[in-house]
Amino acid sequence: MPKTRLSREEIRSFAQLSPFELKDKFIQIATEAQSDKAGQKGMAAQAMLNAGRGNPNWVATGPREAYHALGYFAISESRRVWTADNLGGMPEESGCAARFERFVRANPGLPGIELLKACVDLAVKRFGFVPDAFVHELADSSIGDNYPVPDRILRHTEQIVRGYLADEMCDHRPPEGQTMSLFATEGGTAAMCYIFDSLMKNGILEKGDRIALMVPVFTPYLEIPELDTYGFDVVLVEASLFTETGVRQWRYPPEEIEKLADPSVRMVCCVNPSNPPSLALSTRVSEQIVSLVAERNPNLIIVTDDVYGTFVEGFRSLAADLPRNTLLVYSYSKHYGATGWRLGVIGLHDDNVIDGMLAAQSPEQKARLEKRYGTLSLEPGRIRFIDRLVADSRQVALNHTAGLSLPQQVMMALFSLFDMLDEGQEYKHRIRAIVRQRLDLLLEGVHMKISEDPKRAAYYIELDLLAEAERVHGKEFADFLEQNYEPVDPLFRLAEQTSVVLLNGGGFDGPEWSVRVSLANLDDLDYLKIGHHLRVIFDDYAQEWRSA
C-alpha cells in the first residue's frame, strides 16, 4: 500500500491534539477515502470501522422494560389522585404497595412487569424496606414530579446502589463496620469534574500540589490537572513491565508504585480496570498500595474510577481495601449500554481522611469555608465533604435544586437490582464473553500476542506496535520506524487506506507507538477485519525497511 498523503510535518501537528479530537480527523480522512473509492469506476465504498470510542453496541433490555412497566403503574397512581383529561395528581404513599400488587396481577402481559415485581420483592427482602415507602419512591420518582430529596441521592436508591457496589466493586466483601455514602451524578464525567472542583474549593488540594496519575489512563485525567485552575505537579506511575518474550504486560513494577509513598504526593488517580490496557490492578500492586498508605503516606487521597470493574471476575476496588482514603467513581454506562442515560455515582466512606483534613484545618481556612457554606447550615463546619460535593455542583447558592433527576435515579436502582437477580448475572457473563470473543478475533487478524492475564477486562486493548516491531524484526526495524515516521503515522494510514479509525495510545500517556482499540462498539467479525488491516500496515512498514 502507498504511504499516507499527509506530510510528516502535517502528521506531527495533528498529533498534538487530544486523542478524542484527533479521532475526528481520522473519521474525516476515512470518510473522504470512502467517497474517493465510491467515485472510482467499479469499486464499492469500503465501510468505515470506527473502533475509537468505547460506546457499547449492546443494551440491557430487561431493566429498561421494567422501567417502562413501572411508568404505566406510576401514571395509574397519578390518575387515581386526580383525573382531568391530560392532568393527574401526585401519587400517594399510603397503600401504594398493595395497589402495585393488584396492578401486577391485572397486567400479566405487560412487558417488564415480571422483572419489575422481582426487583421490588428482592429490594424489600434484602434491604428490609417498608413496601409502601419504597414503591412510592419508585412511582413518584419515575414521574419526576418532585425535586430530588435528599439532594445527594434518594434514600432507598442509596441503599440499593450501595448493595450493588458491595457486590460488584467489593467482590461481595465490603469493608466491615464501614458505611459508604453516595452522590448520584450525571455519569462518571460529572463525578470527575465535581471531585477535582470540590477538593480545590475546600482547600484539600491547592494549585501546584503534587498528584500522581497511574498511566496509561483515560485522557481527561491527564488534561484536567494541566488546566490553569489546578496547575498540579504531576507524577506519572507507569505500567512499564514486559514479559520475557518482549510482550508488553501493561503492569506496574514495584518501583513505580513506590512513588506513592512520598508524602508530598497528595492524591493519586487511577482507572481500574485501566483504560486503555483494560486490566484490573494485580493483587501485588493493591497490597503494595495498602502497605505504603498504612506505613508512609496515610493521608494519600485515592480517586479510583472503576467503571469497567464488572468485566473482571472477582474484581475488588481500592475503595474496598482502603476505605478511609478512597473516593470511588462508578458509571453504569458501559455495563448496561447506557451512555445516554448519564448515570454515575461518587462513593465515600463515612470515616475518611478528607473529613479528617477538614477538621484539622486552620481557623482561617475554617472561617473561609464557613462563609462559603453558611447559607446551608447553622453549623457549616460540620458539613461532610460528600455533601459539600453536592452543594459545589450547584455553586452552593442552588443547593436546594441539586441532585440527579429522579427518573435517572430510578433507572439506576433498577439496573442495580437487576444485577442482583440470576438474570442480571447471566447478562453480565454474556457481555464479558462478547468482548473476549472480539479480542480473540482482533488478535487472530493482527497476528500479535498479548500476555495472559486473569484480570483482563478486555473492554479495550492497547497494542504496542514498536515493541511488536522489535520482537518480530529486531531493534534495527524499531529504530527505522522511530527515525522515519511519526508515532501516529499508522493510524493515518489505516484511516486513509482501509477506513479504520483507532486512537493513539500516546494520547493516554501510553507508549507513543501504541494504538487503542475499543472492543465494545462493532460487530464481532469487524475486529477480524481491523486486525487484518493493522497487520497489512505493519507489514508495509517492514517492506519499506527492507527496501531501504
Coordinates of C-alpha atoms in Angstrom, one line a residue:
M1 CA 0.0 0.0 0.0
P2 CA 1.2 3.6 -0.5
K3 CA 2.2 5.9 2.3
T4 CA -0.3 8.4 3.6
R5 CA -0.9 11.6 1.5
L6 CA -0.1 13.8 4.5
S7 CA 3.4 15.1 5.1
R8 CA 5.3 14.2 8.3
E9 CA 5.1 17.8 9.4
E10 CA 1.3 17.7 9.0
I11 CA 1.0 14.5 10.9
R12 CA 3.2 15.8 13.7
S13 CA 1.0 18.9 14.0
F14 CA -2.2 16.8 14.3
A15 CA -0.5 14.6 16.9
Q16 CA -0.7 17.4 19.4
L17 CA -4.5 17.1 19.7
S18 CA -6.3 15.1 22.3
P19 CA -6.9 11.5 21.0
F20 CA -10.7 12.1 21.0
E21 CA -10.2 15.3 18.9
L22 CA -7.7 13.5 16.7
K23 CA -10.3 10.8 16.2
D24 CA -12.4 13.3 14.3
K25 CA -9.6 13.9 11.9
F26 CA -9.3 10.2 11.3
I27 CA -13.1 10.0 10.7
Q28 CA -12.8 12.8 8.2
I29 CA -10.0 11.1 6.3
A30 CA -11.8 7.7 6.4
T31 CA -15.0 9.4 5.0
E32 CA -13.1 11.1 2.2
A33 CA -11.4 7.8 1.3
Q34 CA -14.8 6.1 1.2
S35 CA -16.0 8.8 -1.2
D36 CA -12.9 8.5 -3.4
K37 CA -13.4 4.8 -3.7
A38 CA -17.1 5.1 -4.4
G39 CA -16.2 7.5 -7.2
Q40 CA -13.9 5.1 -8.9
K41 CA -15.5 3.0 -11.6
G42 CA -16.3 -0.5 -10.5
M43 CA -15.2 -0.1 -6.9
A44 CA -17.6 -0.4 -3.9
A45 CA -17.2 2.0 -1.0
Q46 CA -15.5 0.5 2.0
A47 CA -17.4 0.6 5.2
M48 CA -15.8 2.7 7.9
L49 CA -14.9 0.7 11.1
N50 CA -14.7 3.2 14.0
A51 CA -13.2 1.4 17.0
G52 CA -12.2 4.7 18.5
R53 CA -14.9 5.3 21.1
G54 CA -16.0 2.9 23.8
N55 CA -19.8 3.3 23.5
P56 CA -21.0 -0.3 23.6
N57 CA -23.3 -1.7 21.0
W58 CA -25.3 -3.9 23.4
V59 CA -28.2 -2.8 25.5
A60 CA -29.7 -4.3 28.7
T61 CA -33.3 -4.6 27.7
G62 CA -34.8 -6.3 30.8
P63 CA -34.3 -3.5 33.3
R64 CA -35.5 -1.0 30.7
E65 CA -38.7 -2.9 30.2
A66 CA -39.1 -3.0 33.9
Y67 CA -38.7 0.8 34.0
H68 CA -41.4 1.3 31.4
A69 CA -43.7 -1.1 33.1
L70 CA -43.2 1.0 36.3
G71 CA -44.1 4.1 34.3
Y72 CA -47.6 2.7 33.5
F73 CA -48.1 1.9 37.2
A74 CA -47.0 5.4 38.2
I75 CA -49.4 7.0 35.7
S76 CA -52.2 4.9 37.1
E77 CA -51.3 6.2 40.6
S78 CA -51.3 9.8 39.3
R79 CA -54.7 9.4 37.7
R80 CA -56.1 7.7 40.8
V81 CA -55.4 11.0 42.7
W82 CA -56.7 13.4 40.1
T83 CA -58.0 12.8 36.6
A84 CA -58.9 15.6 34.1
D85 CA -58.1 14.9 30.5
N86 CA -54.2 15.0 30.5
L87 CA -53.9 16.2 34.1
G88 CA -53.1 14.0 37.0
G89 CA -52.0 14.3 40.7
M90 CA -49.1 13.3 42.8
P91 CA -49.0 9.6 43.7
E92 CA -49.9 8.9 47.4
E93 CA -47.8 6.7 49.6
S94 CA -50.4 5.0 51.7
G95 CA -51.4 1.7 50.3
C96 CA -49.1 2.1 47.3
A97 CA -47.5 -1.4 47.7
A98 CA -50.9 -3.1 47.7
R99 CA -52.0 -1.2 44.7
F100 CA -48.8 -2.2 42.9
E101 CA -49.5 -5.9 43.7
R102 CA -53.0 -5.5 42.2
F103 CA -51.5 -3.8 39.1
V104 CA -49.1 -6.7 38.6
R105 CA -51.9 -9.2 38.8
A106 CA -54.1 -7.2 36.4
N107 CA -51.4 -6.8 33.8
P108 CA -49.7 -10.1 33.4
G109 CA -48.9 -9.5 29.7
L110 CA -47.3 -6.1 30.2
P111 CA -43.6 -6.3 29.1
G112 CA -41.2 -6.0 32.0
I113 CA -43.9 -6.4 34.7
E114 CA -42.5 -9.7 36.0
L115 CA -38.9 -8.4 36.2
L116 CA -40.2 -5.2 37.9
K117 CA -42.0 -7.4 40.5
A118 CA -38.9 -9.5 41.1
C119 CA -36.8 -6.3 41.6
V120 CA -39.3 -4.9 44.1
D121 CA -39.6 -8.2 46.0
L122 CA -35.8 -8.5 46.1
A123 CA -35.3 -5.0 47.4
V124 CA -37.9 -5.4 50.2
K125 CA -36.3 -8.7 51.3
R126 CA -32.6 -7.8 51.0
F127 CA -32.8 -4.2 52.4
G128 CA -35.8 -4.5 54.7
F129 CA -37.7 -1.7 53.1
V130 CA -41.1 -0.7 54.1
P131 CA -43.1 -1.7 51.0
D132 CA -45.3 1.4 50.8
A133 CA -42.3 3.8 51.2
F134 CA -40.2 2.0 48.6
V135 CA -42.9 1.5 45.9
H136 CA -44.0 5.1 46.3
E137 CA -40.4 6.3 45.9
L138 CA -40.2 4.4 42.6
A139 CA -43.5 5.5 41.3
D140 CA -43.3 9.2 42.3
S141 CA -39.7 9.4 41.1
S142 CA -40.4 7.8 37.7
I143 CA -42.9 10.6 37.1
G144 CA -40.4 13.2 38.1
D145 CA -42.9 15.5 39.8
N146 CA -40.6 16.5 42.7
Y147 CA -37.1 17.9 43.3
P148 CA -34.6 15.3 44.4
V149 CA -34.9 14.9 48.2
P150 CA -32.5 14.1 49.7
D151 CA -30.5 16.0 47.1
R152 CA -27.4 13.7 47.3
I153 CA -29.4 10.6 46.4
L154 CA -32.8 9.1 47.2
R155 CA -32.9 7.1 50.5
H156 CA -33.9 3.7 49.1
T157 CA -31.8 4.2 45.9
E158 CA -28.7 4.8 48.0
Q159 CA -29.1 1.5 49.9
I160 CA -29.7 -0.4 46.6
V161 CA -26.7 1.2 44.8
R162 CA -24.6 0.6 47.9
G163 CA -25.5 -3.0 47.8
Y164 CA -24.7 -3.2 44.1
L165 CA -21.3 -1.7 44.7
A166 CA -20.7 -4.1 47.6
D167 CA -21.4 -7.0 45.2
E168 CA -19.6 -5.8 42.1
M169 CA -16.9 -3.4 43.3
C170 CA -16.0 -5.2 46.6
D171 CA -16.4 -8.9 45.5
H172 CA -19.3 -9.2 48.0
R173 CA -16.9 -8.4 50.8
P174 CA -17.3 -4.7 51.7
P175 CA -15.2 -3.2 54.5
E176 CA -16.5 -4.3 57.8
G177 CA -18.0 -1.7 60.1
Q178 CA -18.0 0.9 57.3
T179 CA -20.8 2.8 55.6
M180 CA -20.4 4.3 52.1
S181 CA -22.3 7.5 51.4
L182 CA -23.2 8.1 47.8
F183 CA -23.8 11.1 45.5
A184 CA -25.7 10.3 42.3
T185 CA -24.1 12.2 39.4
E186 CA -24.6 12.8 35.7
G187 CA -22.3 10.0 34.7
G188 CA -18.7 9.4 35.6
T189 CA -17.8 12.6 33.7
A190 CA -19.6 14.8 36.1
A191 CA -18.2 12.9 39.0
M192 CA -14.7 13.6 37.9
C193 CA -15.4 17.3 37.5
Y194 CA -17.1 17.6 40.9
I195 CA -14.3 15.8 42.7
F196 CA -11.5 18.0 41.3
D197 CA -13.5 21.2 41.9
S198 CA -14.5 20.5 45.5
L199 CA -11.1 19.3 46.6
M200 CA -9.8 22.7 45.4
K201 CA -12.7 24.7 46.8
N202 CA -12.3 23.1 50.2
G203 CA -8.5 23.7 50.4
I204 CA -7.8 19.9 50.5
L205 CA -5.7 20.4 47.3
E206 CA -4.1 23.7 46.3
K207 CA -2.8 25.0 43.0
G208 CA 0.6 23.4 42.2
D209 CA 0.2 20.5 44.6
R210 CA 1.8 17.2 43.6
I211 CA -0.5 14.5 42.5
A212 CA 0.1 11.1 40.8
L213 CA -1.6 9.5 37.8
M214 CA -1.4 5.8 37.1
V215 CA -0.8 5.6 33.3
P216 CA -1.9 4.8 30.6
V217 CA -5.1 6.5 31.7
F218 CA -8.3 8.0 30.3
T219 CA -7.2 11.2 28.7
P220 CA -9.3 13.7 30.9
Y221 CA -7.3 12.6 33.9
L222 CA -4.2 13.8 32.1
E223 CA -5.7 17.0 30.8
I224 CA -7.6 18.3 33.8
P225 CA -4.5 18.7 36.1
E226 CA -2.8 20.8 33.4
L227 CA -5.6 23.4 33.4
D228 CA -4.6 26.7 34.8
T229 CA -7.2 26.3 37.5
Y230 CA -5.2 23.4 39.0
G231 CA -1.6 23.5 37.7
F232 CA -0.8 20.4 39.5
D233 CA 2.8 18.9 39.7
V234 CA 2.0 15.5 38.1
V235 CA 4.0 12.4 38.9
L236 CA 3.4 9.5 36.4
V237 CA 3.2 6.0 37.7
E238 CA 3.9 4.0 34.6
A239 CA 2.8 0.5 33.6
S240 CA 6.2 -0.5 32.1
L241 CA 6.7 -4.2 32.7
F242 CA 7.4 -6.6 29.8
T243 CA 7.3 -10.4 29.6
E244 CA 10.4 -12.4 29.0
T245 CA 9.4 -12.7 25.3
G246 CA 9.2 -9.0 24.8
V247 CA 5.4 -8.6 25.0
R248 CA 4.3 -5.6 27.0
Q249 CA 2.3 -6.6 30.1
W250 CA 0.8 -3.2 31.0
R251 CA 1.7 -3.9 34.6
Y252 CA 3.2 -1.6 37.3
P253 CA 6.6 -2.5 38.7
P254 CA 7.2 -2.1 42.4
E255 CA 9.5 0.9 41.9
E256 CA 6.7 2.8 40.1
I257 CA 4.2 2.2 42.9
E258 CA 6.8 3.2 45.3
K259 CA 6.4 6.8 44.1
L260 CA 3.1 7.0 46.0
A261 CA 5.0 6.5 49.3
D262 CA 6.2 10.1 49.1
P263 CA 4.1 12.2 51.5
S264 CA 4.4 15.2 49.1
V265 CA 2.1 13.2 46.7
R266 CA -1.3 14.4 47.9
M267 CA -3.6 12.4 45.6
V268 CA -3.4 9.6 43.1
C269 CA -5.9 8.9 40.3
C270 CA -6.3 5.5 38.7
V271 CA -8.8 3.9 36.3
N272 CA -9.3 0.3 37.5
P273 CA -9.5 -1.7 35.3
S274 CA -7.3 0.5 33.2
N275 CA -8.3 2.5 30.1
P276 CA -6.9 1.6 27.5
P277 CA -5.0 -1.5 28.6
S278 CA -8.2 -2.8 30.3
L279 CA -6.5 -4.6 33.2
A280 CA -7.6 -4.6 36.9
L281 CA -4.8 -3.9 39.4
S282 CA -2.9 -7.1 40.4
T283 CA -3.2 -8.3 44.0
R284 CA 0.5 -7.5 44.4
V285 CA 0.0 -3.8 43.4
S286 CA -3.1 -3.4 45.6
E287 CA -1.3 -4.9 48.6
Q288 CA 1.7 -2.6 48.0
I289 CA -0.5 0.5 47.9
V290 CA -2.3 -0.6 51.1
S291 CA 1.1 -1.1 52.8
L292 CA 2.6 2.2 51.8
V293 CA -0.6 4.1 52.8
A294 CA -0.5 2.4 56.2
E295 CA 3.2 3.0 56.8
R296 CA 4.3 6.1 54.9
N297 CA 1.6 8.2 53.3
P298 CA -1.5 7.8 55.5
N299 CA -3.3 10.9 54.1
L300 CA -3.0 9.9 50.4
I301 CA -6.3 10.6 48.6
I302 CA -7.1 7.9 46.1
V303 CA -9.6 8.6 43.3
T304 CA -10.4 5.3 41.6
D305 CA -12.6 5.2 38.5
D306 CA -14.0 1.6 38.4
V307 CA -16.4 1.7 35.5
Y308 CA -15.0 -1.4 33.9
G309 CA -14.9 -3.5 37.1
T310 CA -17.9 -5.6 36.3
F311 CA -15.9 -7.1 33.3
V312 CA -13.4 -8.8 35.6
E313 CA -14.3 -11.9 37.7
G314 CA -13.8 -11.3 41.4
F315 CA -13.0 -7.6 40.9
R316 CA -12.1 -5.7 44.1
S317 CA -11.8 -1.9 44.2
L318 CA -9.2 0.0 46.2
A319 CA -12.2 1.5 47.9
A320 CA -12.8 -1.9 49.5
D321 CA -9.2 -2.3 50.7
L322 CA -8.5 1.4 51.6
P323 CA -12.0 2.7 52.6
R324 CA -10.6 5.7 54.6
N325 CA -8.6 7.1 51.7
T326 CA -10.6 6.4 48.6
L327 CA -13.2 8.3 46.5
L328 CA -14.9 5.8 44.3
V329 CA -16.3 6.8 40.9
Y330 CA -18.6 4.4 39.1
S331 CA -20.7 4.7 36.0
Y332 CA -23.5 2.4 34.7
S333 CA -22.8 3.4 31.1
K334 CA -20.6 0.6 29.8
H335 CA -22.1 -2.4 31.6
Y336 CA -25.7 -1.6 30.7
G337 CA -25.2 0.1 27.3
A338 CA -26.5 3.3 29.0
T339 CA -24.1 6.1 28.0
G340 CA -27.1 8.3 27.1
W341 CA -28.7 7.9 30.5
R342 CA -25.8 9.6 32.2
L343 CA -25.8 7.5 35.4
G344 CA -22.9 7.8 37.7
V345 CA -22.1 7.8 41.4
I346 CA -19.4 9.0 43.8
G347 CA -18.8 6.9 46.9
L348 CA -17.0 7.9 50.1
H349 CA -17.0 6.0 53.3
D350 CA -18.2 8.0 56.3
D351 CA -14.9 7.5 58.1
N352 CA -12.5 9.2 55.7
V353 CA -9.3 11.2 55.6
I354 CA -10.8 14.1 53.7
D355 CA -13.3 14.9 56.5
G356 CA -10.3 14.5 58.9
M357 CA -8.4 17.1 56.9
L358 CA -11.3 19.5 57.0
A359 CA -11.5 19.1 60.8
A360 CA -7.7 19.8 61.1
Q361 CA -7.7 23.0 59.0
S362 CA -6.5 26.3 60.4
P363 CA -9.0 28.7 61.9
E364 CA -8.6 31.0 58.8
Q365 CA -9.4 28.1 56.4
K366 CA -12.4 27.1 58.5
A367 CA -13.7 30.7 58.6
R368 CA -13.5 30.9 54.8
L369 CA -15.4 27.7 54.3
E370 CA -18.0 28.5 57.0
K371 CA -18.7 31.6 54.9
R372 CA -18.9 29.6 51.7
Y373 CA -21.4 27.1 53.1
G374 CA -23.0 29.3 55.7
T375 CA -26.4 29.5 54.0
L376 CA -26.8 25.8 54.2
S377 CA -26.5 25.1 57.9
L378 CA -26.1 26.8 61.2
E379 CA -23.0 24.7 61.7
P380 CA -21.4 24.8 58.2
G381 CA -18.1 23.4 59.6
R382 CA -19.9 20.1 60.3
I383 CA -21.0 19.6 56.7
R384 CA -19.3 16.4 55.4
F385 CA -17.2 16.5 52.2
I386 CA -19.7 14.2 50.3
D387 CA -22.4 16.8 51.0
R388 CA -20.1 19.7 50.0
L389 CA -19.7 18.0 46.7
V390 CA -23.4 18.2 46.2
A391 CA -23.5 21.9 47.1
D392 CA -20.5 22.8 45.0
S393 CA -22.1 21.0 42.0
R394 CA -24.7 23.8 42.1
Q395 CA -22.4 26.7 43.1
V396 CA -23.8 26.4 46.7
A397 CA -26.4 29.0 46.1
L398 CA -28.6 26.5 44.1
N399 CA -28.1 23.6 46.5
H400 CA -31.8 23.5 47.1
T401 CA -32.2 22.3 43.5
A402 CA -29.2 20.0 43.4
G403 CA -29.3 16.3 42.6
L404 CA -29.6 13.9 39.8
S405 CA -33.0 13.8 38.1
L406 CA -35.3 11.3 39.8
P407 CA -36.2 9.3 36.7
Q408 CA -32.5 8.7 36.2
Q409 CA -32.1 7.6 39.8
V410 CA -35.0 5.1 39.3
M411 CA -33.2 3.6 36.3
M412 CA -30.0 3.4 38.4
A413 CA -31.9 1.5 41.1
L414 CA -33.4 -0.9 38.6
F415 CA -30.1 -1.6 36.9
S416 CA -28.6 -2.4 40.3
L417 CA -31.5 -4.7 41.4
F418 CA -31.3 -6.5 38.0
D419 CA -27.7 -7.3 38.7
M420 CA -28.7 -9.0 42.0
L421 CA -31.0 -11.4 40.2
D422 CA -30.0 -14.5 38.3
E423 CA -31.0 -12.8 35.0
G424 CA -28.6 -10.0 35.7
Q425 CA -25.7 -12.3 36.5
E426 CA -26.4 -14.2 33.2
Y427 CA -26.3 -10.9 31.4
K428 CA -23.0 -10.0 33.0
H429 CA -21.3 -13.2 31.8
R430 CA -22.8 -12.8 28.3
I431 CA -21.3 -9.3 27.8
R432 CA -18.0 -10.5 29.2
A433 CA -18.0 -13.2 26.6
I434 CA -18.8 -10.7 23.8
V435 CA -15.7 -8.6 24.4
R436 CA -13.4 -11.6 24.9
Q437 CA -14.6 -13.1 21.6
R438 CA -13.9 -9.8 19.8
L439 CA -10.4 -9.7 21.4
D440 CA -9.7 -13.1 20.1
L441 CA -10.8 -12.2 16.6
L442 CA -8.7 -9.0 16.6
L443 CA -5.6 -10.9 17.7
E444 CA -6.2 -13.6 15.1
G445 CA -6.3 -10.9 12.4
V446 CA -3.3 -8.9 13.5
H447 CA -1.1 -12.0 14.4
M448 CA 0.0 -10.4 17.6
K449 CA 0.4 -11.8 21.1
I450 CA -0.6 -10.4 24.4
S451 CA 0.2 -11.5 27.9
E452 CA -2.2 -13.9 29.5
D453 CA -3.9 -12.1 32.5
P454 CA -6.9 -13.2 34.6
K455 CA -7.5 -9.6 35.5
R456 CA -8.2 -8.6 31.9
A457 CA -11.5 -6.8 31.3
A458 CA -11.0 -6.8 27.5
Y459 CA -13.2 -3.8 27.0
Y460 CA -10.3 -2.2 25.2
I461 CA -6.9 -3.4 24.1
E462 CA -3.7 -1.4 23.7
L463 CA -1.2 -2.8 21.2
D464 CA 2.4 -1.5 21.3
L465 CA 3.5 -1.5 17.7
L466 CA 7.1 -0.5 18.4
A467 CA 7.5 -3.4 20.9
E468 CA 6.0 -5.7 18.3
A469 CA 8.4 -4.4 15.7
E470 CA 11.4 -5.1 17.9
R471 CA 10.0 -8.5 18.9
V472 CA 9.4 -9.7 15.4
H473 CA 12.2 -8.0 13.3
G474 CA 14.7 -6.7 15.9
K475 CA 15.8 -3.3 17.2
E476 CA 17.0 -2.2 13.8
F477 CA 13.5 -2.2 12.4
A478 CA 12.1 -0.4 15.5
D479 CA 14.8 2.3 15.1
F480 CA 13.9 2.7 11.5
L481 CA 10.3 3.4 12.4
E482 CA 11.2 6.0 15.0
Q483 CA 13.6 7.7 12.7
N484 CA 11.4 7.9 9.7
Y485 CA 7.8 8.2 10.9
E486 CA 5.7 9.9 13.5
P487 CA 4.1 7.5 16.1
V488 CA 0.6 8.2 14.8
D489 CA 1.5 7.5 11.1
P490 CA 0.0 4.0 11.3
L491 CA -3.4 5.5 12.3
F492 CA -3.4 8.0 9.4
R493 CA -2.6 5.1 7.0
L494 CA -5.4 3.0 8.5
A495 CA -7.9 5.7 8.1
E496 CA -6.8 6.7 4.6
Q497 CA -6.3 3.2 3.1
T498 CA -8.7 1.0 5.0
S499 CA -11.3 3.4 6.6
V500 CA -10.4 2.0 10.0
V501 CA -10.4 4.5 12.9
L502 CA -8.4 3.8 16.1
L503 CA -7.0 6.0 18.8
N504 CA -3.3 6.7 19.6
G505 CA -2.2 5.2 22.8
G506 CA 0.3 8.0 23.4
G507 CA -2.7 10.3 24.0
F508 CA -3.4 8.3 27.1
D509 CA 0.2 8.6 28.2
G510 CA 0.9 5.1 27.0
P511 CA 3.8 4.3 24.6
E512 CA 3.8 6.7 21.7
W513 CA 3.7 3.9 19.1
S514 CA 0.7 2.1 20.7
V515 CA -2.8 2.0 19.4
R516 CA -6.1 1.7 21.4
V517 CA -8.9 -0.4 20.1
S518 CA -12.4 -0.4 21.6
L519 CA -13.8 -3.9 21.7
A520 CA -17.3 -2.8 22.6
N521 CA -18.8 -0.9 19.7
L522 CA -18.5 -3.0 16.5
D523 CA -19.8 -6.4 15.2
D524 CA -17.6 -9.4 16.1
L525 CA -16.2 -10.0 12.6
D526 CA -15.3 -6.4 12.2
Y527 CA -12.5 -7.0 14.7
L528 CA -11.0 -9.7 12.5
K529 CA -11.0 -7.2 9.6
I530 CA -9.4 -4.4 11.8
G531 CA -6.7 -6.9 12.9
H532 CA -6.0 -7.9 9.3
H533 CA -5.8 -4.2 8.1
L534 CA -3.4 -3.4 11.0
R535 CA -1.2 -6.3 10.1
V536 CA -1.1 -5.2 6.5
I537 CA 0.0 -1.7 7.5
F538 CA 2.6 -3.2 9.8
D539 CA 4.0 -5.5 7.1
D540 CA 4.1 -2.5 4.7
Y541 CA 6.5 -0.8 7.1
A542 CA 8.6 -3.9 7.2
Q543 CA 8.8 -4.0 3.4
E544 CA 9.8 -0.3 3.4
W545 CA 12.5 -1.1 5.9
R546 CA 13.9 -3.9 3.8
S547 CA 13.8 -1.8 0.7
A548 CA 15.7 1.0 2.5

